Amino acid sequence: MKESAAKDMLVVGKITGCYGLKGWVKIHSYTEPVENFKGFGAWQVSRRGAFEAIDFDVLKRHGRGLVAHIVAVDDRTLAESYKGLEVSVPVSALPELPEGEYYWRDLQGLQVWCQEGGNRVLVGLVDHLIETGANDVLVVKACDGSIDMRERLIPYLPGNTVTRVNLEEAMIEVDWFLDDD
């Protein structure tokens, strides 16, 4: 898969298996809520390093995930060939968020800064986020210039732990005590 093409795409789910005998598949949606998966359209799967369009003519909630029928796939054998494939959409298909809200993908790679002993110090870079149920958590990994080589888990609580996010400056400021984690 080409790096530039991958950056223009966002993985929104994964086909985890077949459902029945007539070309239906199970989908684990990465969207919140799960039903947001339905609103994208322009779905694509990556197979052998290339994106290919996939179309679902029916999508239904089923348990904690979704089941869907793939257009022109009417038997289980052909549906099996989609098992394990990630479903992506163009980044341009994402809705614009209100001021102060961010997609996780926008936060990944940002520098994390805090105050320590009256000085502004670099904690590290946001590697990824974790959903815990109570709140999301920034996984911050050490980088060149960071205060130490520790990995930190910092609650993503805007207005509390997270005091400022600036995408243009590629940074997040946090109110966090480095010795406490």
mmCIF file of C-alpha atoms in Angstrom:
data_model
loop_
_atom_site.group_PDB
_atom_site.id
_atom_site.type_symbol
_atom_site.label_atom_id
_atom_site.label_comp_id
_atom_site.label_asym_id
_atom_site.label_seq_id
_atom_site.Cartn_x
_atom_site.Cartn_y
_atom_site.Cartn_z
ATOM 1 C CA MET A 1 0.000 0.000 0.000
ATOM 2 C CA LYS A 2 1.349 3.402 -0.899
ATOM 3 C CA GLU A 3 2.061 5.586 2.127
ATOM 4 C CA SER A 4 0.434 8.678 0.579
ATOM 5 C CA ALA A 5 -2.699 6.741 -0.353
ATOM 6 C CA ALA A 6 -2.911 5.285 3.160
ATOM 7 C CA LYS A 7 -2.694 8.764 4.725
ATOM 8 C CA ASP A 8 -5.723 9.862 2.715
ATOM 9 C CA MET A 9 -7.722 6.920 4.066
ATOM 10 C CA LEU A 10 -9.082 6.191 7.538
ATOM 11 C CA VAL A 11 -9.807 2.651 8.756
ATOM 12 C CA VAL A 12 -13.388 2.629 10.128
ATOM 13 C CA GLY A 13 -13.936 -1.096 10.639
ATOM 14 C CA LYS A 14 -12.909 -4.648 9.909
ATOM 15 C CA ILE A 15 -14.729 -7.560 8.308
ATOM 16 C CA THR A 16 -14.453 -10.278 10.934
ATOM 17 C CA GLY A 17 -16.306 -13.162 9.349
ATOM 18 C CA CYS A 18 -19.330 -14.424 7.458
ATOM 19 C CA TYR A 19 -22.936 -14.233 8.555
ATOM 20 C CA GLY A 20 -25.197 -16.846 7.020
ATOM 21 C CA LEU A 21 -24.932 -18.354 3.559
ATOM 22 C CA LYS A 22 -25.917 -15.544 1.183
ATOM 23 C CA GLY A 23 -22.955 -13.157 1.072
ATOM 24 C CA TRP A 24 -23.414 -11.400 4.393
ATOM 25 C CA VAL A 25 -20.443 -10.467 6.583
ATOM 26 C CA LYS A 26 -19.875 -9.398 10.175
ATOM 27 C CA ILE A 27 -18.225 -6.003 10.637
ATOM 28 C CA HIS A 28 -16.486 -4.692 13.740
ATOM 29 C CA SER A 29 -16.990 -0.931 13.531
ATOM 30 C CA TYR A 30 -14.325 1.375 14.957
ATOM 31 C CA THR A 31 -16.755 4.307 14.944
ATOM 32 C CA GLU A 32 -18.501 5.711 17.990
ATOM 33 C CA PRO A 33 -21.378 5.051 17.980
ATOM 34 C CA VAL A 34 -21.173 1.868 15.905
ATOM 35 C CA GLU A 35 -23.955 3.047 13.595
ATOM 36 C CA ASN A 36 -21.801 5.939 12.306
ATOM 37 C CA PHE A 37 -20.144 3.370 10.043
ATOM 38 C CA LYS A 38 -23.297 3.378 7.910
ATOM 39 C CA GLY A 39 -23.093 7.093 7.097
ATOM 40 C CA PHE A 40 -19.789 7.127 5.253
ATOM 41 C CA GLY A 41 -20.320 5.344 1.965
ATOM 42 C CA ALA A 42 -17.283 5.381 -0.367
ATOM 43 C CA TRP A 43 -15.986 2.336 1.542
ATOM 44 C CA GLN A 44 -12.821 0.648 0.368
ATOM 45 C CA VAL A 45 -10.861 -2.409 1.428
ATOM 46 C CA SER A 46 -7.132 -2.910 1.123
ATOM 47 C CA ARG A 47 -6.182 -6.130 -0.564
ATOM 48 C CA ARG A 48 -2.684 -7.040 -1.779
ATOM 49 C CA GLY A 49 -1.469 -3.474 -1.236
ATOM 50 C CA ALA A 50 -4.182 -1.692 -3.218
ATOM 51 C CA PHE A 51 -7.502 -0.147 -2.292
ATOM 52 C CA GLU A 52 -10.625 -1.454 -3.986
ATOM 53 C CA ALA A 53 -14.170 -0.173 -3.666
ATOM 54 C CA ILE A 54 -16.697 -2.210 -1.711
ATOM 55 C CA ASP A 55 -20.395 -1.460 -1.495
ATOM 56 C CA PHE A 56 -22.896 -2.649 1.087
ATOM 57 C CA ASP A 57 -26.552 -2.614 0.054
ATOM 58 C CA VAL A 58 -27.782 -3.526 3.554
ATOM 59 C CA LEU A 59 -26.167 -2.702 6.911
ATOM 60 C CA LYS A 60 -27.797 -3.701 10.203
ATOM 61 C CA ARG A 61 -26.864 -3.511 13.852
ATOM 62 C CA HIS A 62 -26.233 -6.988 15.256
ATOM 63 C CA GLY A 63 -25.131 -7.391 18.873
ATOM 64 C CA ARG A 64 -22.149 -5.108 19.465
ATOM 65 C CA GLY A 65 -21.294 -4.902 15.769
ATOM 66 C CA LEU A 66 -22.853 -4.814 12.334
ATOM 67 C CA VAL A 67 -23.821 -7.301 9.675
ATOM 68 C CA ALA A 68 -23.854 -6.297 6.031
ATOM 69 C CA HIS A 69 -24.533 -7.654 2.598
ATOM 70 C CA ILE A 70 -21.840 -6.925 0.017
ATOM 71 C CA VAL A 71 -23.257 -5.926 -3.375
ATOM 72 C CA ALA A 72 -22.826 -8.735 -5.946
ATOM 73 C CA VAL A 73 -21.659 -11.230 -3.294
ATOM 74 C CA ASP A 74 -24.385 -13.822 -2.913
ATOM 75 C CA ASP A 75 -22.659 -16.854 -1.435
ATOM 76 C CA ARG A 76 -20.647 -17.640 1.661
ATOM 77 C CA THR A 77 -17.562 -18.813 -0.252
ATOM 78 C CA LEU A 78 -17.074 -15.442 -1.943
ATOM 79 C CA ALA A 79 -17.901 -13.606 1.302
ATOM 80 C CA GLU A 80 -15.108 -15.606 3.019
ATOM 81 C CA SER A 81 -12.567 -13.866 0.761
ATOM 82 C CA TYR A 82 -13.345 -10.578 2.559
ATOM 83 C CA LYS A 83 -12.697 -11.951 6.059
ATOM 84 C CA GLY A 84 -9.962 -10.015 7.876
ATOM 85 C CA LEU A 85 -9.983 -7.030 5.511
ATOM 86 C CA GLU A 86 -10.078 -3.539 6.988
ATOM 87 C CA VAL A 87 -12.728 -1.168 5.673
ATOM 88 C CA SER A 88 -11.532 2.384 5.045
ATOM 89 C CA VAL A 89 -13.052 5.646 3.877
ATOM 90 C CA PRO A 90 -11.425 8.759 2.423
ATOM 91 C CA VAL A 91 -10.457 11.248 5.131
ATOM 92 C CA SER A 92 -12.429 13.818 3.135
ATOM 93 C CA ALA A 93 -15.616 11.857 3.981
ATOM 94 C CA LEU A 94 -15.263 12.636 7.704
ATOM 95 C CA PRO A 95 -17.668 15.247 9.032
ATOM 96 C CA GLU A 96 -16.195 18.476 10.341
ATOM 97 C CA LEU A 97 -16.084 18.530 14.134
ATOM 98 C CA PRO A 98 -17.141 21.390 16.407
ATOM 99 C CA GLU A 99 -14.455 23.715 17.765
ATOM 100 C CA GLY A 100 -12.380 21.978 20.444
ATOM 101 C CA GLU A 101 -13.159 18.425 19.292
ATOM 102 C CA TYR A 102 -10.627 16.285 17.446
ATOM 103 C CA TYR A 103 -10.372 12.970 15.701
ATOM 104 C CA TRP A 104 -7.868 10.631 17.335
ATOM 105 C CA ARG A 105 -5.872 10.621 14.085
ATOM 106 C CA ASP A 106 -5.378 14.383 14.492
ATOM 107 C CA LEU A 107 -3.808 13.955 17.941
ATOM 108 C CA GLN A 108 -1.396 11.170 17.010
ATOM 109 C CA GLY A 109 2.144 12.451 16.554
ATOM 110 C CA LEU A 110 1.594 15.702 18.468
ATOM 111 C CA GLN A 111 4.202 16.814 21.001
ATOM 112 C CA VAL A 112 3.022 16.784 24.622
ATOM 113 C CA TRP A 113 4.318 19.564 26.888
ATOM 114 C CA CYS A 114 3.868 20.294 30.587
ATOM 115 C CA GLN A 115 5.227 22.563 33.327
ATOM 116 C CA GLU A 116 7.839 21.050 35.621
ATOM 117 C CA GLY A 117 9.503 23.186 38.281
ATOM 118 C CA GLY A 118 8.474 26.382 36.514
ATOM 119 C CA ASN A 119 9.911 25.231 33.172
ATOM 120 C CA ARG A 120 8.062 24.051 30.086
ATOM 121 C CA VAL A 121 9.269 20.517 29.275
ATOM 122 C CA LEU A 122 8.628 18.079 26.441
ATOM 123 C CA VAL A 123 7.026 14.870 27.726
ATOM 124 C CA GLY A 124 6.995 13.035 24.377
ATOM 125 C CA LEU A 125 4.809 12.347 21.353
ATOM 126 C CA VAL A 126 1.262 10.972 21.268
ATOM 127 C CA ASP A 127 1.686 7.470 19.873
ATOM 128 C CA HIS A 128 -1.978 6.458 20.053
ATOM 129 C CA LEU A 129 -5.040 6.685 22.278
ATOM 130 C CA ILE A 130 -6.858 4.095 24.358
ATOM 131 C CA GLU A 131 -10.575 4.052 25.088
ATOM 132 C CA THR A 132 -11.100 3.071 28.726
ATOM 133 C CA GLY A 133 -14.815 3.657 29.171
ATOM 134 C CA ALA A 134 -14.367 6.435 31.720
ATOM 135 C CA ASN A 135 -12.264 8.631 29.403
ATOM 136 C CA ASP A 136 -9.787 8.340 26.572
ATOM 137 C CA VAL A 137 -6.080 8.072 27.418
ATOM 138 C CA LEU A 138 -3.106 9.497 25.519
ATOM 139 C CA VAL A 139 -0.240 7.029 25.164
ATOM 140 C CA VAL A 140 2.784 9.336 25.139
ATOM 141 C CA LYS A 141 6.134 7.881 24.103
ATOM 142 C CA ALA A 142 9.556 9.416 24.638
ATOM 143 C CA CYS A 143 11.199 11.169 21.692
ATOM 144 C CA ASP A 144 14.281 13.256 20.913
ATOM 145 C CA GLY A 145 14.362 16.102 23.420
ATOM 146 C CA SER A 146 11.841 14.619 25.857
ATOM 147 C CA ILE A 147 12.515 14.918 29.585
ATOM 148 C CA ASP A 148 13.209 11.175 29.940
ATOM 149 C CA MET A 149 12.664 7.893 28.105
ATOM 150 C CA ARG A 150 9.466 6.837 29.881
ATOM 151 C CA GLU A 151 6.164 6.013 28.250
ATOM 152 C CA ARG A 152 3.243 7.748 29.956
ATOM 153 C CA LEU A 153 -0.510 7.246 30.013
ATOM 154 C CA ILE A 154 -2.196 10.633 30.378
ATOM 155 C CA PRO A 155 -5.992 10.979 30.664
ATOM 156 C CA TYR A 156 -7.437 12.942 27.757
ATOM 157 C CA LEU A 157 -9.650 15.303 29.753
ATOM 158 C CA PRO A 158 -9.942 18.657 27.931
ATOM 159 C CA GLY A 159 -10.169 21.565 30.371
ATOM 160 C CA ASN A 160 -8.703 19.411 33.122
ATOM 161 C CA THR A 161 -5.589 17.355 32.343
ATOM 162 C CA VAL A 162 -5.405 18.616 28.744
ATOM 163 C CA THR A 163 -5.198 22.391 28.951
ATOM 164 C CA ARG A 164 -4.599 23.208 25.278
ATOM 165 C CA VAL A 165 -4.504 21.501 21.890
ATOM 166 C CA ASN A 166 -2.968 23.350 18.954
ATOM 167 C CA LEU A 167 -2.949 21.396 15.697
ATOM 168 C CA GLU A 168 -1.111 24.158 13.820
ATOM 169 C CA GLU A 169 1.777 23.997 16.307
ATOM 170 C CA ALA A 170 1.457 20.178 16.513
ATOM 171 C CA MET A 171 1.332 20.253 20.313
ATOM 172 C CA ILE A 172 -0.756 19.478 23.362
ATOM 173 C CA GLU A 173 -0.236 21.101 26.745
ATOM 174 C CA VAL A 174 -1.105 19.045 29.804
ATOM 175 C CA ASP A 175 -1.382 19.665 33.539
ATOM 176 C CA TRP A 176 0.460 16.549 34.654
ATOM 177 C CA PHE A 177 2.976 15.785 37.362
ATOM 178 C CA LEU A 178 5.821 13.793 35.845
ATOM 179 C CA ASP A 179 6.788 12.107 39.106
ATOM 180 C CA ASP A 180 3.227 10.854 39.715
ATOM 181 C CA ASP A 181 2.954 8.328 36.882
#
